[in-house]
PDB file of C-alpha atoms in Angstrom:
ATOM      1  CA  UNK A   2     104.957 182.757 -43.868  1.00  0.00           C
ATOM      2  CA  UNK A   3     108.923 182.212 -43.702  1.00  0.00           C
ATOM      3  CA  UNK A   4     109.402 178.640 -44.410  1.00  0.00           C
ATOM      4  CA  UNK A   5     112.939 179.225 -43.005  1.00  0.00           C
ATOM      5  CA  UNK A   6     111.610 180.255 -39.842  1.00  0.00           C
ATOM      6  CA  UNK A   7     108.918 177.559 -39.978  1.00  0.00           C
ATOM      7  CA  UNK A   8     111.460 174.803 -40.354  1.00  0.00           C
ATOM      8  CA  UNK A   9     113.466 175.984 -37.681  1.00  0.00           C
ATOM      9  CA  UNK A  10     110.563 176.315 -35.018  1.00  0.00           C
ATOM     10  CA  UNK A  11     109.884 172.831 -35.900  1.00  0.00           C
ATOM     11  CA  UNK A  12     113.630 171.228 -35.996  1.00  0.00           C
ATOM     12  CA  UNK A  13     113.987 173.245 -32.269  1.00  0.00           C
ATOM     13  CA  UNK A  14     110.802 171.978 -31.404  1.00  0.00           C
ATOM     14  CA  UNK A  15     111.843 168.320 -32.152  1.00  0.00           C
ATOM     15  CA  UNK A  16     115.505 169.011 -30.636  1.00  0.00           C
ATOM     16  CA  UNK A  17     113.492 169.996 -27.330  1.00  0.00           C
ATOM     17  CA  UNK A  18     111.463 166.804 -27.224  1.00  0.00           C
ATOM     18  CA  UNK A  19     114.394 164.964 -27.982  1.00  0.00           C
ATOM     19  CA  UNK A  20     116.314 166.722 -25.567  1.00  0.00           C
ATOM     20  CA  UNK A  21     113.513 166.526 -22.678  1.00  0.00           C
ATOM     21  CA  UNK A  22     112.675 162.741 -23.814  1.00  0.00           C
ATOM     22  CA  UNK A  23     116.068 161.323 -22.848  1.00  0.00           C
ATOM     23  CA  UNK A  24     115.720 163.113 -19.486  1.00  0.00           C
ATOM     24  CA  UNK A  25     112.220 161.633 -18.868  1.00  0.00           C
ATOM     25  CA  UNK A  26     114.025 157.931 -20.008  1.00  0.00           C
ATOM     26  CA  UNK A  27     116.583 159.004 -17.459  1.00  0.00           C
ATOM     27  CA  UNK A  28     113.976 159.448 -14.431  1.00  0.00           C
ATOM     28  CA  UNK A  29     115.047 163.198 -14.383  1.00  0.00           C
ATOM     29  CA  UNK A  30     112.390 166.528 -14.101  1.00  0.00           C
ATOM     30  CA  UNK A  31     113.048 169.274 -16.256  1.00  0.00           C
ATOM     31  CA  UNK A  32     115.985 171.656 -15.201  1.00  0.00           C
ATOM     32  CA  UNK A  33     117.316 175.102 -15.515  1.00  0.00           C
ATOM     33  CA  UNK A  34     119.103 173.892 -19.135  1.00  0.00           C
ATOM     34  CA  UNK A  35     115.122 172.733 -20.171  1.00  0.00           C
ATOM     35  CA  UNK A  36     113.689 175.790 -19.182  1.00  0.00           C
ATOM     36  CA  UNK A  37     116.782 177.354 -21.208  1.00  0.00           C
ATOM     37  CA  UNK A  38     115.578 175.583 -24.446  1.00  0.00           C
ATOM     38  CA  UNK A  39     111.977 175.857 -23.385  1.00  0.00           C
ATOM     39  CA  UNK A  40     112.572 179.756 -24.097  1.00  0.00           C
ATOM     40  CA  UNK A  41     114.401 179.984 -26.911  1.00  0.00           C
ATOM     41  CA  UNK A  42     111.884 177.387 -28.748  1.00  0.00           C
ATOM     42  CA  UNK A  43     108.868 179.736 -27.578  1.00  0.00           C
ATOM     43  CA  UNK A  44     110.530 182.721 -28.673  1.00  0.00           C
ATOM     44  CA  UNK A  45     111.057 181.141 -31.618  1.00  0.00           C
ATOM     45  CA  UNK A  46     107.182 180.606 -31.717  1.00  0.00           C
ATOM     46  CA  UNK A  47     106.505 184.320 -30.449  1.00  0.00           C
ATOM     47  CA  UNK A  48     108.700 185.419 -33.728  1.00  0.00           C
ATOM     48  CA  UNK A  49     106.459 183.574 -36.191  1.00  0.00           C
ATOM     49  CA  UNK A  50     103.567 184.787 -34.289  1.00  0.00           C
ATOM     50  CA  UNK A  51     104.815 188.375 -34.920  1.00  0.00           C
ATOM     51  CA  UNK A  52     106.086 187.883 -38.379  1.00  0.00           C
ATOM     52  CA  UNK A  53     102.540 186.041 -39.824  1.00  0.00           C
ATOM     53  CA  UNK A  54     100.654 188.484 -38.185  1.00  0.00           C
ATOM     54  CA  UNK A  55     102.531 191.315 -39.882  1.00  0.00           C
ATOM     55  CA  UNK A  56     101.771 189.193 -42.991  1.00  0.00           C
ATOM     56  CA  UNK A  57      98.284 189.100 -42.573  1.00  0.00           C
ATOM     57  CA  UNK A  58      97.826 192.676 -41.647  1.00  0.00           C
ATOM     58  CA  UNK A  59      99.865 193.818 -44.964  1.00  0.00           C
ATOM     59  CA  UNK A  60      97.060 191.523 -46.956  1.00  0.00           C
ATOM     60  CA  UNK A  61      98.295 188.249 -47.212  1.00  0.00           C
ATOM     61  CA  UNK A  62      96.229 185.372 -46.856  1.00  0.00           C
ATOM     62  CA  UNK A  63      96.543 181.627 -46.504  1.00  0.00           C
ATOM     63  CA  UNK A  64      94.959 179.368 -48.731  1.00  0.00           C
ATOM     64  CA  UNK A  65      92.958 177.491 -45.794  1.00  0.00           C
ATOM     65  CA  UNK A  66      91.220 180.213 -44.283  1.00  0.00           C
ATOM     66  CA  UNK A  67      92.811 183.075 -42.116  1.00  0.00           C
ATOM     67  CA  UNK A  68      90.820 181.991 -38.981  1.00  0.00           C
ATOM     68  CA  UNK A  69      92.110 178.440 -38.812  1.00  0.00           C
ATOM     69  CA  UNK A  70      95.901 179.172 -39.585  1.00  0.00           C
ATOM     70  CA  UNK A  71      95.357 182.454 -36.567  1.00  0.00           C
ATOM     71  CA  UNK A  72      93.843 179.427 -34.386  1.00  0.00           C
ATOM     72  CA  UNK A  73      97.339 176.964 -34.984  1.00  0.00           C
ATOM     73  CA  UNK A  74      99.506 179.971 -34.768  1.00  0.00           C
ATOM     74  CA  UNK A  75      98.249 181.149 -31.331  1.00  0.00           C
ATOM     75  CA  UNK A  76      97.971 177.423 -30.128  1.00  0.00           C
ATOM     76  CA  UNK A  77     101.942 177.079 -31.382  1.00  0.00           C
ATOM     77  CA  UNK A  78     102.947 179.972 -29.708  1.00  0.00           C
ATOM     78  CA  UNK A  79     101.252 178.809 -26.648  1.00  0.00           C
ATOM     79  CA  UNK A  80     102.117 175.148 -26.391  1.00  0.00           C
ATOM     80  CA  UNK A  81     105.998 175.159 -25.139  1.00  0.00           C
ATOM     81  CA  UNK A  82     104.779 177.788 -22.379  1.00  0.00           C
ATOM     82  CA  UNK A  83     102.390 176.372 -21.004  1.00  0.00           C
ATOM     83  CA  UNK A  84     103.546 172.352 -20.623  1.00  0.00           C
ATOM     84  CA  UNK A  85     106.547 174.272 -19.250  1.00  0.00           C
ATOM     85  CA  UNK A  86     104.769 175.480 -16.275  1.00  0.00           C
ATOM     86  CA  UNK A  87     102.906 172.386 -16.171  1.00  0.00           C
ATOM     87  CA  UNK A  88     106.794 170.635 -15.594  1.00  0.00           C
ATOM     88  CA  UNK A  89     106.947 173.502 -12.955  1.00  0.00           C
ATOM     89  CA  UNK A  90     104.058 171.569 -10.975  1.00  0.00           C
ATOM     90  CA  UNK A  91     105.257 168.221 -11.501  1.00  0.00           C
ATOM     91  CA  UNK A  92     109.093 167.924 -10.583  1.00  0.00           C
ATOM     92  CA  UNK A  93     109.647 164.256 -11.407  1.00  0.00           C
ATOM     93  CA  UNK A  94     109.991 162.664 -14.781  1.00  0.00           C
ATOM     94  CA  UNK A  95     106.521 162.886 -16.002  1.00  0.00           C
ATOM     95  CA  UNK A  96     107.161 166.697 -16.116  1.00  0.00           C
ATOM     96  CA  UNK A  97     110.009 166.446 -18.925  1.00  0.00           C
ATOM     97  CA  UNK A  98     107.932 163.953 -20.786  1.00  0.00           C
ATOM     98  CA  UNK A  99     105.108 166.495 -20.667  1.00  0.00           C
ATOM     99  CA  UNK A 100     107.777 168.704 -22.229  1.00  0.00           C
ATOM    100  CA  UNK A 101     109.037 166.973 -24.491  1.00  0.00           C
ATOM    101  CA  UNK A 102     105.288 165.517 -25.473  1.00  0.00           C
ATOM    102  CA  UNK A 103     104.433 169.244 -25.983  1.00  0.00           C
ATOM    103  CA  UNK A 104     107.578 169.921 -27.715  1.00  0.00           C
ATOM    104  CA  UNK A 105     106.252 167.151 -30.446  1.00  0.00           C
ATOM    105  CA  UNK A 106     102.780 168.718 -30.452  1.00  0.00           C
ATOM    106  CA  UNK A 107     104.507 172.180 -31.896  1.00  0.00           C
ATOM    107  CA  UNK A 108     106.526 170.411 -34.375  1.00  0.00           C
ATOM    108  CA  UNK A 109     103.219 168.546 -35.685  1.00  0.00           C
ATOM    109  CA  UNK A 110     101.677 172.119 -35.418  1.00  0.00           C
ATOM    110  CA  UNK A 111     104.300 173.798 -37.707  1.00  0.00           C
ATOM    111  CA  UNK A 112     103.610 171.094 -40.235  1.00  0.00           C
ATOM    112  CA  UNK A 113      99.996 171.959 -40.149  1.00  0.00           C
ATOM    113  CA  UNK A 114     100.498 175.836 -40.224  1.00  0.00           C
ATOM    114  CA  UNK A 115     102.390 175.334 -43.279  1.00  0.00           C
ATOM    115  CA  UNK A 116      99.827 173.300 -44.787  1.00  0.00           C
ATOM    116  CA  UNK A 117      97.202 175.750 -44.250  1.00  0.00           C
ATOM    117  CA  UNK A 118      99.393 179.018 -45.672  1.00  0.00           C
ATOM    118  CA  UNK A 119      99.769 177.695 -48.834  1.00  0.00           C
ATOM    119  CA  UNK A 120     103.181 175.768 -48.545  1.00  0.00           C
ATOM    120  CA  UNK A 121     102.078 172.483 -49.553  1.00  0.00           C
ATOM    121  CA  UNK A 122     100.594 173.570 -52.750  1.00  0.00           C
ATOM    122  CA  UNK A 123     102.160 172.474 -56.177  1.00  0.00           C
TER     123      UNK A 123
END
């Protein structure tokens, strides 16, 4: 894995739920800007998915077991996506805070896929 890339799913991630938060505090629903974010955060998470899967097909492996780290790194990749349509279906504030509680979820989820490659390792 590229910590790099890692660390800046994760600080985007946190930016969006910071972002979508303070929208939610200000009794707003997501807007086009969100959905703006929403899409460079996921394809973000769509070039990690691409770049650990090249890993793993060239031989790497994590240190916690490839199925697990394959099982965070398709849930990361899916987790901006789909509480973004589920803003689509609920236009009032509750659909930026599902955003930005999503947006949280990935960042905890990048932690975690580190963890399991190796990363936090001495």
């Amino acid at each position: 894995m590229i910590d790099a890339l890692t660390l800046a799913v994760a600080v985007t991630a946190l930016a969006l739920a910071a972002w979508c938060g303070f929208a939610a505090f200000r009794d707003q629903p997501t807007k086009d800007w969100h959905f703006i974010g929403m899409a460079l955060v996921s394809v973000l998470g769509l070039v990690q998915l691409v770049v650990a899967g090249v890993q793993l097909a060239g031989g790497a492996t994590p240190d916690k077991g490839t199925a697990l780290f394959v099982s965070y790194l398709l849930g990361a990749a899916a987790c901006v996506p789909a509480t973004g349509f589920m803003s689509l279906s609920e236009r009032t504030r509750w659909g930026s805070a599902t955003v930005a509680a999503g947006a949280v979820v990935l960042a905890v989820l990048e932690v975690r896929l580190f963890d399991i490659w190796g990363g936090g390792s001495a």
